[in-house]
Amino acid sequence: MAQAHGEVLGFEEYVRTRQDALLRSARRLVPDPTDAQDLLQTALVRTYGRWDGIADKSLADAYLRRVMINTRTEWWRARKLEEVPTEQLPDASVEDGSDQRADRALLMDILKVLAPKQRSVVVLRHWEQMSTEETAAALGMSAGTVKSTLHRALARLRQELESRDLDMRALERGDHTMRYEGRERCAA
């Protein structure tokens, strides 16, 4: 019984010391702060059930990140059928008005255009600063797949940023129909 209590204390101590960093990781995977907290809590519950099976506790962060990614993917698949695409994207709100917060809000918003696998690769490689090999191991894919997925994801993000920049310039000029006229011509 003392062993089991020691394991509980070990898990509680791990969560206490790592919760801020883990919440930041969850926040990068899902844009809504409440969803990020839910994601972390769900991942912690799932990890607690397997805590004894993690022989090398120094790998607990990697294990927990993988659980968060898998959980987020499950949620995305479940909601996928409920979401309906629209022509216009919602306006991004900036609470404090600083350039840094605006850039961060824009980045979080455009990350939504990526598929879950692409978003996971971008988050792990660029925010978590994991190597290609570490990212491959965390996501259960080859290093080559990580590289090609990252390449496609970054190209998609660039395309989205350019599209939004063109839309903003058109709005500043007062040309509200430019975006839609181009689409109609392409469809014809």
GROMACS .gro file of C-alpha atoms in nm:
model
  188
    1MET     CA    1   0.000   0.000   0.000
    2ALA     CA    2   0.291   0.237   0.072
    3GLN     CA    3   0.419   0.184  -0.283
    4ALA     CA    4   0.088   0.290  -0.435
    5HIS     CA    5   0.077   0.599  -0.212
    6GLY     CA    6   0.434   0.685  -0.319
    7GLU     CA    7   0.329   0.661  -0.686
    8VAL     CA    8   0.035   0.894  -0.621
    9LEU     CA    9   0.267   1.144  -0.457
   10GLY     CA   10   0.507   1.105  -0.751
   11PHE     CA   11   0.231   1.186  -0.999
   12GLU     CA   12   0.099   1.474  -0.788
   13GLU     CA   13   0.450   1.619  -0.758
   14TYR     CA   14   0.501   1.583  -1.135
   15VAL     CA   15   0.175   1.767  -1.208
   16ARG     CA   16   0.253   2.037  -0.951
   17THR     CA   17   0.594   2.110  -1.101
   18ARG     CA   18   0.504   2.075  -1.469
   19GLN     CA   19   0.145   2.202  -1.489
   20ASP     CA   20   0.229   2.550  -1.622
   21ALA     CA   21   0.447   2.415  -1.904
   22LEU     CA   22   0.193   2.145  -1.983
   23LEU     CA   23  -0.089   2.399  -1.997
   24ARG     CA   24   0.117   2.611  -2.239
   25SER     CA   25   0.157   2.302  -2.460
   26ALA     CA   26  -0.218   2.235  -2.446
   27ARG     CA   27  -0.290   2.601  -2.526
   28ARG     CA   28  -0.080   2.571  -2.840
   29LEU     CA   29  -0.276   2.267  -2.954
   30VAL     CA   30  -0.622   2.420  -2.907
   31PRO     CA   31  -0.697   2.791  -2.942
   32ASP     CA   32  -0.958   2.826  -2.667
   33PRO     CA   33  -0.813   2.857  -2.312
   34THR     CA   34  -1.101   2.659  -2.160
   35ASP     CA   35  -1.056   2.381  -2.415
   36ALA     CA   36  -0.683   2.381  -2.337
   37GLN     CA   37  -0.755   2.329  -1.967
   38ASP     CA   38  -1.000   2.050  -2.052
   39LEU     CA   39  -0.744   1.892  -2.284
   40LEU     CA   40  -0.475   1.897  -2.016
   41GLN     CA   41  -0.710   1.758  -1.750
   42THR     CA   42  -0.824   1.477  -1.979
   43ALA     CA   43  -0.463   1.395  -2.067
   44LEU     CA   44  -0.364   1.397  -1.700
   45VAL     CA   45  -0.646   1.157  -1.611
   46ARG     CA   46  -0.542   0.923  -1.892
   47THR     CA   47  -0.175   0.948  -1.793
   48TYR     CA   48  -0.250   0.886  -1.425
   49GLY     CA   49  -0.402   0.551  -1.517
   50ARG     CA   50  -0.074   0.452  -1.684
   51TRP     CA   51   0.172   0.632  -1.454
   52ASP     CA   52   0.317   0.307  -1.318
   53GLY     CA   53   0.393   0.195  -1.675
   54ILE     CA   54   0.618   0.494  -1.744
   55ALA     CA   55   0.948   0.344  -1.633
   56ASP     CA   56   1.157   0.652  -1.719
   57LYS     CA   57   0.974   0.945  -1.560
   58SER     CA   58   1.200   1.187  -1.752
   59LEU     CA   59   0.991   1.089  -2.058
   60ALA     CA   60   0.664   1.182  -1.885
   61ASP     CA   61   0.638   1.517  -2.070
   62ALA     CA   62   0.674   1.345  -2.407
   63TYR     CA   63   0.419   1.081  -2.306
   64LEU     CA   64   0.173   1.344  -2.184
   65ARG     CA   65   0.217   1.555  -2.499
   66ARG     CA   66   0.136   1.250  -2.708
   67VAL     CA   67  -0.176   1.186  -2.499
   68MET     CA   68  -0.281   1.551  -2.549
   69ILE     CA   69  -0.228   1.526  -2.926
   70ASN     CA   70  -0.427   1.202  -2.946
   71THR     CA   71  -0.705   1.346  -2.731
   72ARG     CA   72  -0.722   1.664  -2.938
   73THR     CA   73  -0.741   1.454  -3.254
   74GLU     CA   74  -1.028   1.250  -3.105
   75TRP     CA   75  -1.212   1.572  -3.020
   76TRP     CA   76  -1.148   1.714  -3.366
   77ARG     CA   77  -1.286   1.402  -3.532
   78ALA     CA   78  -1.593   1.408  -3.310
   79ARG     CA   79  -1.664   1.777  -3.386
   80LYS     CA   80  -1.569   1.755  -3.751
   81LEU     CA   81  -1.918   1.645  -3.849
   82GLU     CA   82  -2.077   1.934  -3.657
   83GLU     CA   83  -1.871   2.211  -3.817
   84VAL     CA   84  -1.996   2.388  -4.127
   85PRO     CA   85  -1.751   2.581  -4.346
   86THR     CA   86  -1.835   2.943  -4.424
   87GLU     CA   87  -1.718   3.193  -4.684
   88GLN     CA   88  -1.601   3.449  -4.430
   89LEU     CA   89  -1.367   3.393  -4.140
   90PRO     CA   90  -1.457   3.553  -3.807
   91ASP     CA   91  -1.269   3.868  -3.714
   92ALA     CA   92  -0.981   3.805  -3.478
   93SER     CA   93  -1.016   4.010  -3.162
   94VAL     CA   94  -0.719   4.172  -2.994
   95GLU     CA   95  -0.774   4.261  -2.632
   96ASP     CA   96  -0.470   4.472  -2.545
   97GLY     CA   97  -0.384   4.619  -2.886
   98SER     CA   98  -0.011   4.546  -2.875
   99ASP     CA   99   0.158   4.417  -3.189
  100GLN     CA  100   0.289   4.108  -3.012
  101ARG     CA  101  -0.055   4.004  -2.890
  102ALA     CA  102  -0.204   4.077  -3.232
  103ASP     CA  103   0.060   3.862  -3.402
  104ARG     CA  104   0.000   3.580  -3.156
  105ALA     CA  105  -0.378   3.602  -3.205
  106LEU     CA  106  -0.333   3.596  -3.583
  107LEU     CA  107  -0.100   3.298  -3.561
  108MET     CA  108  -0.341   3.106  -3.337
  109ASP     CA  109  -0.623   3.192  -3.577
  110ILE     CA  110  -0.442   3.081  -3.892
  111LEU     CA  111  -0.329   2.759  -3.726
  112LYS     CA  112  -0.697   2.659  -3.744
  113VAL     CA  113  -0.663   2.613  -4.122
  114LEU     CA  114  -0.421   2.324  -4.069
  115ALA     CA  115  -0.523   1.962  -4.035
  116PRO     CA  116  -0.460   1.820  -3.685
  117LYS     CA  117  -0.151   1.627  -3.798
  118GLN     CA  118   0.000   1.939  -3.957
  119ARG     CA  119  -0.082   2.152  -3.655
  120SER     CA  120   0.080   1.896  -3.423
  121VAL     CA  121   0.399   1.894  -3.628
  122VAL     CA  122   0.418   2.276  -3.638
  123VAL     CA  123   0.354   2.305  -3.262
  124LEU     CA  124   0.610   2.042  -3.167
  125ARG     CA  125   0.881   2.160  -3.408
  126HIS     CA  126   0.846   2.537  -3.366
  127TRP     CA  127   0.686   2.603  -3.028
  128GLU     CA  128   0.813   2.306  -2.833
  129GLN     CA  129   1.142   2.328  -3.030
  130MET     CA  130   1.164   1.953  -3.063
  131SER     CA  131   1.401   1.806  -3.322
  132THR     CA  132   1.267   1.629  -3.629
  133GLU     CA  133   1.349   1.295  -3.468
  134GLU     CA  134   1.184   1.386  -3.137
  135THR     CA  135   0.875   1.506  -3.321
  136ALA     CA  136   0.866   1.185  -3.526
  137ALA     CA  137   0.889   0.975  -3.210
  138ALA     CA  138   0.622   1.180  -3.030
  139LEU     CA  139   0.379   1.151  -3.321
  140GLY     CA  140   0.463   0.795  -3.424
  141MET     CA  141   0.574   0.883  -3.776
  142SER     CA  142   0.897   0.879  -3.972
  143ALA     CA  143   1.135   1.176  -3.980
  144GLY     CA  144   1.068   1.211  -4.353
  145THR     CA  145   0.695   1.234  -4.290
  146VAL     CA  146   0.756   1.502  -4.027
  147LYS     CA  147   0.965   1.703  -4.275
  148SER     CA  148   0.716   1.678  -4.559
  149THR     CA  149   0.420   1.749  -4.330
  150LEU     CA  150   0.600   2.052  -4.186
  151HIS     CA  151   0.685   2.177  -4.536
  152ARG     CA  152   0.321   2.150  -4.650
  153ALA     CA  153   0.193   2.306  -4.327
  154LEU     CA  154   0.425   2.605  -4.350
  155ALA     CA  155   0.334   2.654  -4.717
  156ARG     CA  156  -0.035   2.649  -4.621
  157LEU     CA  157   0.024   2.901  -4.342
  158ARG     CA  158   0.213   3.131  -4.582
  159GLN     CA  159  -0.072   3.103  -4.832
  160GLU     CA  160  -0.328   3.189  -4.563
  161LEU     CA  161  -0.124   3.489  -4.444
  162GLU     CA  162  -0.090   3.619  -4.801
  163SER     CA  163  -0.461   3.571  -4.862
  164ARG     CA  164  -0.549   3.763  -4.547
  165ASP     CA  165  -0.302   4.037  -4.637
  166LEU     CA  166  -0.465   4.076  -4.981
  167ASP     CA  167  -0.811   4.083  -4.820
  168MET     CA  168  -0.700   4.351  -4.572
  169ARG     CA  169  -0.553   4.569  -4.848
  170ALA     CA  170  -0.875   4.535  -5.050
  171LEU     CA  171  -1.081   4.637  -4.748
  172GLU     CA  172  -0.855   4.934  -4.684
  173ARG     CA  173  -0.911   5.046  -5.045
  174GLY     CA  174  -1.284   4.996  -5.004
  175ASP     CA  175  -1.293   4.716  -5.263
  176HIS     CA  176  -1.522   4.469  -5.084
  177THR     CA  177  -1.602   4.265  -5.395
  178MET     CA  178  -1.248   4.182  -5.510
  179ARG     CA  179  -1.217   3.860  -5.311
  180TYR     CA  180  -1.548   3.720  -5.428
  181GLU     CA  181  -1.522   3.830  -5.792
  182GLY     CA  182  -1.195   3.638  -5.823
  183ARG     CA  183  -1.360   3.325  -5.689
  184GLU     CA  184  -1.654   3.357  -5.925
  185ARG     CA  185  -1.419   3.391  -6.223
  186CYS     CA  186  -1.228   3.082  -6.112
  187ALA     CA  187  -1.549   2.886  -6.073
  188ALA     CA  188  -1.675   2.984  -6.421
   0.00000   0.00000   0.00000
